[in-house]
C-alpha cells in the first residue's frame, strides 16, 4: 500500500467560526507563543509532514471579499513567518509552512524571511505564497489599489481568478524573484580562505538582475542559500489561473475536491496547467486535498457537533473545502479512496482546536498506520525529505 | 548609583569579526545566535541586538569578499530566540526607507507577543539608491527626506499599535463577544503615508516595542530626543561621550520628556587578560587579525577613492591626493561623509607615530575597546556610566558565538558585586529592564516634526 502525506492547517482556534466558544478552546491565548507551541508539538507527536500557518494583511472576515465589523467571531492574528520561527526551536522534524501575501510585501523581504526560517529550523521551512485579494487591504499600504470583487464575482472561482489575473501575474514574478534570490548564493560560497583573506568566493554570489513588469530586484540575497536549497513552495488553487501559478512555480498544490470525481477533474486541470506552462514531466508537483474535519469516535457525534457549532454561530458554516464530519475510521476510508484517485496527501483543517487536531494525531494517524498507509516514525530531517522531494541544485551551480 | 544597561550584538558585516580564528563558528546557523543570546541572558543583559544590511557591499564594482557576510532576516531569528530565552530583550534594526509601516508594526507587535514583551526596534534611515535596487520602488528617497519619512513611519506604527487598546480582546465565550467594537480601526494621513483600515494584531504587551535610534546627525539627535527610548551612540571616549550625553539629554525637555526616558549606550568591545600586559598584547594581536593586508588596502581605497592596489600595506600612506567624491565602496555607511577630514586625521596619525598603512588602519578603525583585566574593565565601565558618558553599552564581540563568554563569566560578576548590575531580572519586559515608563500614546504626541 502506498503511503499518504498528512499536513494540518492551523488557524486561530480552528476553522469553524464558532470554535473559539467551544469548551477546551483557548481564545484568550491565541496571541501567545505557548498556545501555538502546544499545537505544533501535538502535530509532531502525530508524525505529520507539516503544519501551515494562515495569515493575511487584514483581519479575518465572514465575507470573502470585504472586511466586516463583527465582534462575535475571533479577529486578529500574528505574522505567520515569525510565528513559525518561534516554533522551530521547539520541534525537530515537522515542517513549518507559513502563508504570506505576495501582493504588498517586497520579494526581497519574503525571500530572506523564508530562508531564515529554513536556517532556524535546519531545513524544515516551506512557504505558501498567496495574493492579497481583499481590496481593503491595499489601503493598509496606501500605494496602490487592487480590484474590488463583487457579489457576482464570488459565484465562480473562474470569475474571481479572471478579476485577479494581474495580481496572479505579479505573483508569478514575486515567486520567481524569491527563488532566484535563494539560489543567488551557491551552496559553497562561504570559503574562509585564510591565505587570501577571503571569507566568500564572490564568483559564487550572483546578482539576479530580475526585471519583470511589476518587480525589480538586483540581488544577490543577504542570506546564504537555505539548507533545503529552496524551501518547498505550496499553493492553494481553485481555478485555472492559480493552477498555472502552482504548475509553474510550486512543489505542492492544495486542491479542494468535494468527491472522488471532483478530485479526478481537478488533477486533470492541474495536468493541463502543467502542459500549458511547460513543466517537465519528471518534475514532481505533489497534489494535496484540503478538507475541513470534525472527528469523533462515536458515529453521529461529529455531525451533531457541527450542528451545534453552526447554531452557536447563527449560520451554516461553508468552506471552499469539503467539510467532513465523522469518525476517524470513516475519514481514513475517504482519504485512501481519494489517494487512489491520484492525490499524494491531505491538508486537514481542524474545525476546532485542539479537539480535532488531537483526533487526527491520536485516532486518525494510528488508523492509517494500522492500514500501512502512514509513517510510523520520521524518516527524514528536512521537509523536502519528508515529502520525497529532491534538493534542487542552484541555478548558478556548476553542472556536475 | 546608576545601574549599567548592557546589550549584546552578534557581530555582523565588518572587518572587526575575526572569522579566521579557529574558534570562530557559523555566522548563520541558529546555534550561533542561540549561544550568544543564552550567554547574554545568563549575564542578565537588557537585550540582544541584530543589525541589518539589505545589500551586500561592493568595492570597485565587485562584491566585497574579505569580511564576514551573509545574515538572516533579524526578526525571524529573534522570534526563534524568543522560544529559547525567557527574559532577554530582543531588538532588531529595521529600515524605515525600504519597508511599510503596516508590515513593520505587525511584525514587531508579533515579536512582542511571542516574547511576552521583549521586542525592540532600531529605526534606521539609510536611503541610498544602491540598496534601493533590491526593492520595487528603488532608491527614490532624497537624503533630506529620510528622517521625515522615519518620523512619520514611526508615528504611523505607533498609531497602529494604539489601534487596539489594552483589554480589547475580551474572548468572552459565553457572551459571544471576542473583541470590543472598533478594535484595530486606524487612519494615518501624512506626506509619506496615507493609510487606513483595520490592524490585524492586538496591542503588544509593552504597548509599543522599545524604540532605538542609531545615528549621529543633527536630525538624528532630534529624532531620538523626540521619539526614541534608546540611542546606540558612536561616542565612546569619556569626553566625547559626556558631550554627546549632555547634548542629547538636553534636548528632551522640549518634548516633555525626562533625561531618564532616553538611554544612551555606545557600541564597544573588550579585550580581557589576566594582567594588563597580557590584555594589551591580545589587543595588538586582535588588531592584526582584524586588519589583514588586503583589508588595510581596501579600507584605504574606500577612503581615498582611488585604486591603490600597487601599494605595500606595510609601507607608508600614499602620497597621492584622495578623491573624496569618488565612490569605490557601496553599501558601507562609514565612508559616506567627511572623508577629506578623515584622510587628514589618518595622515596625522601616521606621521605622528610613524605608522604603516596597515598600522594606521588598525589604529584608526579599531572599535572602541575596554582593554585590561576584569577588574580594570569593570571599573572603566562603571566610571563611564557614573560620570554620565553613557548609560550602558552594546557589546559587539569579535568572535562568534563565544565572544561574550569572558565578559559574562569574569566582568559581569564584578559589576554585580559593585551593585551596578542586576543579579536577577526584576521584571518580564524589555521596558522593565531599561526602567522605561509606559509609552505615550500616539495621539498625545506632538505632530510629526519636519527634521530639516
Ligand atoms: C551603533 C550603530 C548601529 C547601526 N546599525 C545599523 C544597521 O544595522 N543598519 C543600517 O542600515 N544602519 C545602521 N547604522 C547606521 C545608521 O543608521 C546611520 O548612521 C544613519 O542612517 C545615519 O544617520 P545620521 O546621519 O543621523 O548619523 C548604525 C549606526 C550606529 C551608530
PDB file of C-alpha atoms in Angstrom, chain A residues 141-301:
ATOM      1  CA  UNK A 141      -0.339  50.323   2.385  1.00  0.00           C
ATOM      2  CA  UNK A 142      -1.759  53.278   0.540  1.00  0.00           C
ATOM      3  CA  UNK A 143       0.421  52.796  -2.517  1.00  0.00           C
ATOM      4  CA  UNK A 144      -1.940  51.204  -4.989  1.00  0.00           C
ATOM      5  CA  UNK A 145      -5.415  49.805  -5.368  1.00  0.00           C
ATOM      6  CA  UNK A 146      -6.370  46.217  -6.112  1.00  0.00           C
ATOM      7  CA  UNK A 147      -9.615  45.012  -7.723  1.00  0.00           C
ATOM      8  CA  UNK A 148     -12.751  45.006  -5.586  1.00  0.00           C
ATOM      9  CA  UNK A 149     -14.572  41.724  -6.082  1.00  0.00           C
ATOM     10  CA  UNK A 150     -18.353  41.906  -6.334  1.00  0.00           C
ATOM     11  CA  UNK A 151     -21.000  39.519  -5.080  1.00  0.00           C
ATOM     12  CA  UNK A 152     -21.459  38.400  -8.682  1.00  0.00           C
ATOM     13  CA  UNK A 153     -17.746  37.526  -8.970  1.00  0.00           C
ATOM     14  CA  UNK A 154     -17.989  35.258  -5.959  1.00  0.00           C
ATOM     15  CA  UNK A 155     -20.312  32.806  -7.700  1.00  0.00           C
ATOM     16  CA  UNK A 156     -17.470  31.138  -9.548  1.00  0.00           C
ATOM     17  CA  UNK A 157     -13.741  30.706  -8.828  1.00  0.00           C
ATOM     18  CA  UNK A 158     -13.042  31.324 -12.536  1.00  0.00           C
ATOM     19  CA  UNK A 159     -14.710  34.742 -12.311  1.00  0.00           C
ATOM     20  CA  UNK A 160     -12.654  35.585  -9.254  1.00  0.00           C
ATOM     21  CA  UNK A 161      -9.469  34.465 -10.965  1.00  0.00           C
ATOM     22  CA  UNK A 162     -10.289  36.494 -14.059  1.00  0.00           C
ATOM     23  CA  UNK A 163     -10.672  39.647 -11.969  1.00  0.00           C
ATOM     24  CA  UNK A 164      -7.447  38.977 -10.134  1.00  0.00           C
ATOM     25  CA  UNK A 165      -5.400  37.914 -13.159  1.00  0.00           C
ATOM     26  CA  UNK A 166      -2.983  40.836 -12.853  1.00  0.00           C
ATOM     27  CA  UNK A 167      -2.307  40.026  -9.225  1.00  0.00           C
ATOM     28  CA  UNK A 168      -1.511  36.458 -10.249  1.00  0.00           C
ATOM     29  CA  UNK A 169       0.814  37.709 -12.972  1.00  0.00           C
ATOM     30  CA  UNK A 170       2.599  39.732 -10.323  1.00  0.00           C
ATOM     31  CA  UNK A 171       2.646  36.694  -8.029  1.00  0.00           C
ATOM     32  CA  UNK A 172       4.499  34.709 -10.702  1.00  0.00           C
ATOM     33  CA  UNK A 173       7.180  37.364 -10.752  1.00  0.00           C
ATOM     34  CA  UNK A 174       7.467  37.608  -6.982  1.00  0.00           C
ATOM     35  CA  UNK A 175       7.771  33.845  -6.527  1.00  0.00           C
ATOM     36  CA  UNK A 176      10.304  33.678  -9.339  1.00  0.00           C
ATOM     37  CA  UNK A 177      12.363  36.505  -7.819  1.00  0.00           C
ATOM     38  CA  UNK A 178      12.275  34.853  -4.388  1.00  0.00           C
ATOM     39  CA  UNK A 179      13.553  31.565  -5.855  1.00  0.00           C
ATOM     40  CA  UNK A 180      16.322  33.362  -7.717  1.00  0.00           C
ATOM     41  CA  UNK A 181      17.364  35.095  -4.503  1.00  0.00           C
ATOM     42  CA  UNK A 182      17.517  31.735  -2.683  1.00  0.00           C
ATOM     43  CA  UNK A 183      19.826  30.483  -5.423  1.00  0.00           C
ATOM     44  CA  UNK A 184      21.886  33.661  -5.564  1.00  0.00           C
ATOM     45  CA  UNK A 185      24.381  32.192  -3.120  1.00  0.00           C
ATOM     46  CA  UNK A 186      25.831  28.908  -4.284  1.00  0.00           C
ATOM     47  CA  UNK A 187      25.853  26.305  -1.525  1.00  0.00           C
ATOM     48  CA  UNK A 188      29.585  26.538  -1.000  1.00  0.00           C
ATOM     49  CA  UNK A 189      30.024  30.293  -1.407  1.00  0.00           C
ATOM     50  CA  UNK A 190      31.476  30.696   2.093  1.00  0.00           C
ATOM     51  CA  UNK A 191      35.117  29.609   1.831  1.00  0.00           C
ATOM     52  CA  UNK A 192      37.011  31.208   4.762  1.00  0.00           C
ATOM     53  CA  UNK A 193      40.247  31.055   2.820  1.00  0.00           C
ATOM     54  CA  UNK A 194      42.874  32.232   5.268  1.00  0.00           C
ATOM     55  CA  UNK A 195      45.814  32.591   2.854  1.00  0.00           C
ATOM     56  CA  UNK A 196      43.956  35.045   0.611  1.00  0.00           C
ATOM     57  CA  UNK A 197      41.869  36.563   3.415  1.00  0.00           C
ATOM     58  CA  UNK A 198      38.640  35.873   1.538  1.00  0.00           C
ATOM     59  CA  UNK A 199      35.571  34.929   3.546  1.00  0.00           C
ATOM     60  CA  UNK A 200      33.418  34.279   0.479  1.00  0.00           C
ATOM     61  CA  UNK A 201      34.103  33.338  -3.096  1.00  0.00           C
ATOM     62  CA  UNK A 202      32.485  36.255  -4.863  1.00  0.00           C
ATOM     63  CA  UNK A 203      32.203  34.212  -8.053  1.00  0.00           C
ATOM     64  CA  UNK A 204      29.643  32.093  -6.219  1.00  0.00           C
ATOM     65  CA  UNK A 205      27.445  35.053  -5.347  1.00  0.00           C
ATOM     66  CA  UNK A 206      25.153  36.170  -8.143  1.00  0.00           C
ATOM     67  CA  UNK A 207      23.250  39.269  -8.989  1.00  0.00           C
ATOM     68  CA  UNK A 208      19.856  38.117 -10.146  1.00  0.00           C
ATOM     69  CA  UNK A 209      19.033  41.306 -12.058  1.00  0.00           C
ATOM     70  CA  UNK A 210      15.388  40.359 -12.101  1.00  0.00           C
ATOM     71  CA  UNK A 211      13.284  42.872 -14.005  1.00  0.00           C
ATOM     72  CA  UNK A 212       9.666  41.918 -14.548  1.00  0.00           C
ATOM     73  CA  UNK A 213       6.591  44.003 -15.279  1.00  0.00           C
ATOM     74  CA  UNK A 214       5.897  44.541 -11.591  1.00  0.00           C
ATOM     75  CA  UNK A 215       9.039  43.658  -9.709  1.00  0.00           C
ATOM     76  CA  UNK A 216      12.698  44.526  -9.900  1.00  0.00           C
ATOM     77  CA  UNK A 217      15.417  43.059  -7.718  1.00  0.00           C
ATOM     78  CA  UNK A 218      19.154  43.318  -8.190  1.00  0.00           C
ATOM     79  CA  UNK A 219      20.452  40.726  -5.750  1.00  0.00           C
ATOM     80  CA  UNK A 220      22.255  38.786  -4.530  1.00  0.00           C
ATOM     81  CA  UNK A 221      20.442  37.986  -1.314  1.00  0.00           C
ATOM     82  CA  UNK A 222      21.941  38.957   2.013  1.00  0.00           C
ATOM     83  CA  UNK A 223      21.072  35.487   3.319  1.00  0.00           C
ATOM     84  CA  UNK A 224      23.097  32.416   2.339  1.00  0.00           C
ATOM     85  CA  UNK A 225      21.270  29.683   0.435  1.00  0.00           C
ATOM     86  CA  UNK A 226      18.755  27.947   2.713  1.00  0.00           C
ATOM     87  CA  UNK A 227      19.567  24.421   3.951  1.00  0.00           C
ATOM     88  CA  UNK A 228      16.951  22.923   1.628  1.00  0.00           C
ATOM     89  CA  UNK A 229      18.221  24.908  -1.317  1.00  0.00           C
ATOM     90  CA  UNK A 230      14.707  26.070  -1.961  1.00  0.00           C
ATOM     91  CA  UNK A 231      12.104  25.554   0.761  1.00  0.00           C
ATOM     92  CA  UNK A 232       9.061  23.819  -0.775  1.00  0.00           C
ATOM     93  CA  UNK A 233       6.531  26.224  -2.260  1.00  0.00           C
ATOM     94  CA  UNK A 234       2.882  25.327  -1.763  1.00  0.00           C
ATOM     95  CA  UNK A 235      -0.076  26.979  -3.493  1.00  0.00           C
ATOM     96  CA  UNK A 236      -3.795  26.724  -2.792  1.00  0.00           C
ATOM     97  CA  UNK A 237      -5.672  26.730  -6.102  1.00  0.00           C
ATOM     98  CA  UNK A 238      -9.304  26.628  -7.167  1.00  0.00           C
ATOM     99  CA  UNK A 239      -9.221  27.815 -10.777  1.00  0.00           C
ATOM    100  CA  UNK A 240      -7.154  27.864 -13.947  1.00  0.00           C
ATOM    101  CA  UNK A 241      -5.070  30.951 -13.153  1.00  0.00           C
ATOM    102  CA  UNK A 242      -3.889  29.690  -9.756  1.00  0.00           C
ATOM    103  CA  UNK A 243      -3.391  26.179 -11.177  1.00  0.00           C
ATOM    104  CA  UNK A 244      -0.961  27.789 -13.602  1.00  0.00           C
ATOM    105  CA  UNK A 245       0.831  29.552 -10.762  1.00  0.00           C
ATOM    106  CA  UNK A 246       1.160  26.216  -8.979  1.00  0.00           C
ATOM    107  CA  UNK A 247       2.220  24.369 -12.119  1.00  0.00           C
ATOM    108  CA  UNK A 248       4.839  26.970 -12.952  1.00  0.00           C
ATOM    109  CA  UNK A 249       6.243  27.752  -9.530  1.00  0.00           C
ATOM    110  CA  UNK A 250       5.180  25.336  -6.790  1.00  0.00           C
ATOM    111  CA  UNK A 251       6.284  21.993  -5.362  1.00  0.00           C
ATOM    112  CA  UNK A 252       2.881  21.238  -3.917  1.00  0.00           C
ATOM    113  CA  UNK A 253      -0.660  22.291  -4.789  1.00  0.00           C
ATOM    114  CA  UNK A 254      -3.649  22.215  -2.433  1.00  0.00           C
ATOM    115  CA  UNK A 255      -6.900  21.299  -4.188  1.00  0.00           C
ATOM    116  CA  UNK A 256     -10.428  21.373  -2.801  1.00  0.00           C
ATOM    117  CA  UNK A 257     -12.302  18.408  -4.302  1.00  0.00           C
ATOM    118  CA  UNK A 258     -15.692  17.556  -2.866  1.00  0.00           C
ATOM    119  CA  UNK A 259     -15.761  13.989  -4.209  1.00  0.00           C
ATOM    120  CA  UNK A 260     -13.574  11.394  -5.850  1.00  0.00           C
ATOM    121  CA  UNK A 261     -14.823  12.523  -9.255  1.00  0.00           C
ATOM    122  CA  UNK A 262     -14.041  16.103  -8.290  1.00  0.00           C
ATOM    123  CA  UNK A 263     -10.508  15.072  -7.380  1.00  0.00           C
ATOM    124  CA  UNK A 264     -10.042  13.427 -10.774  1.00  0.00           C
ATOM    125  CA  UNK A 265     -11.300  16.557 -12.529  1.00  0.00           C
ATOM    126  CA  UNK A 266      -9.043  18.882 -10.521  1.00  0.00           C
ATOM    127  CA  UNK A 267      -5.986  16.696 -11.010  1.00  0.00           C
ATOM    128  CA  UNK A 268      -6.641  16.745 -14.748  1.00  0.00           C
ATOM    129  CA  UNK A 269      -6.889  20.520 -14.640  1.00  0.00           C
ATOM    130  CA  UNK A 270      -3.517  20.662 -12.866  1.00  0.00           C
ATOM    131  CA  UNK A 271      -2.077  18.420 -15.575  1.00  0.00           C
ATOM    132  CA  UNK A 272      -3.382  20.733 -18.262  1.00  0.00           C
ATOM    133  CA  UNK A 273      -1.839  23.673 -16.449  1.00  0.00           C
ATOM    134  CA  UNK A 274       1.466  21.790 -16.290  1.00  0.00           C
ATOM    135  CA  UNK A 275       1.401  21.333 -20.037  1.00  0.00           C
ATOM    136  CA  UNK A 276       0.417  24.924 -20.619  1.00  0.00           C
ATOM    137  CA  UNK A 277       3.349  26.282 -18.624  1.00  0.00           C
ATOM    138  CA  UNK A 278       5.721  23.641 -19.953  1.00  0.00           C
ATOM    139  CA  UNK A 279       6.677  21.989 -16.689  1.00  0.00           C
ATOM    140  CA  UNK A 280       8.852  18.950 -17.438  1.00  0.00           C
ATOM    141  CA  UNK A 281       7.055  15.623 -16.817  1.00  0.00           C
ATOM    142  CA  UNK A 282       9.673  14.383 -14.358  1.00  0.00           C
ATOM    143  CA  UNK A 283       9.450  17.452 -12.139  1.00  0.00           C
ATOM    144  CA  UNK A 284       7.354  16.441  -9.123  1.00  0.00           C
ATOM    145  CA  UNK A 285       4.340  18.554  -8.192  1.00  0.00           C
ATOM    146  CA  UNK A 286       2.569  16.997  -5.218  1.00  0.00           C
ATOM    147  CA  UNK A 287      -1.195  17.350  -5.010  1.00  0.00           C
ATOM    148  CA  UNK A 288      -2.879  17.551  -1.612  1.00  0.00           C
ATOM    149  CA  UNK A 289      -6.596  17.840  -0.967  1.00  0.00           C
ATOM    150  CA  UNK A 290      -7.788  20.285   1.666  1.00  0.00           C
ATOM    151  CA  UNK A 291     -10.549  19.054   3.966  1.00  0.00           C
ATOM    152  CA  UNK A 292     -12.178  20.697   6.966  1.00  0.00           C
ATOM    153  CA  UNK A 293     -12.532  17.975   9.567  1.00  0.00           C
ATOM    154  CA  UNK A 294     -14.654  17.317  12.642  1.00  0.00           C
ATOM    155  CA  UNK A 295     -13.787  13.966  14.165  1.00  0.00           C
ATOM    156  CA  UNK A 296     -15.356  11.952  16.985  1.00  0.00           C
ATOM    157  CA  UNK A 297     -15.159   8.263  17.711  1.00  0.00           C
ATOM    158  CA  UNK A 298     -18.856   7.720  18.160  1.00  0.00           C
ATOM    159  CA  UNK A 299     -20.834   7.717  14.879  1.00  0.00           C
ATOM    160  CA  UNK A 300     -23.057  10.771  14.524  1.00  0.00           C
ATOM    161  CA  UNK A 301     -21.315  12.748  17.215  1.00  0.00           C
TER     162      UNK A 301
END
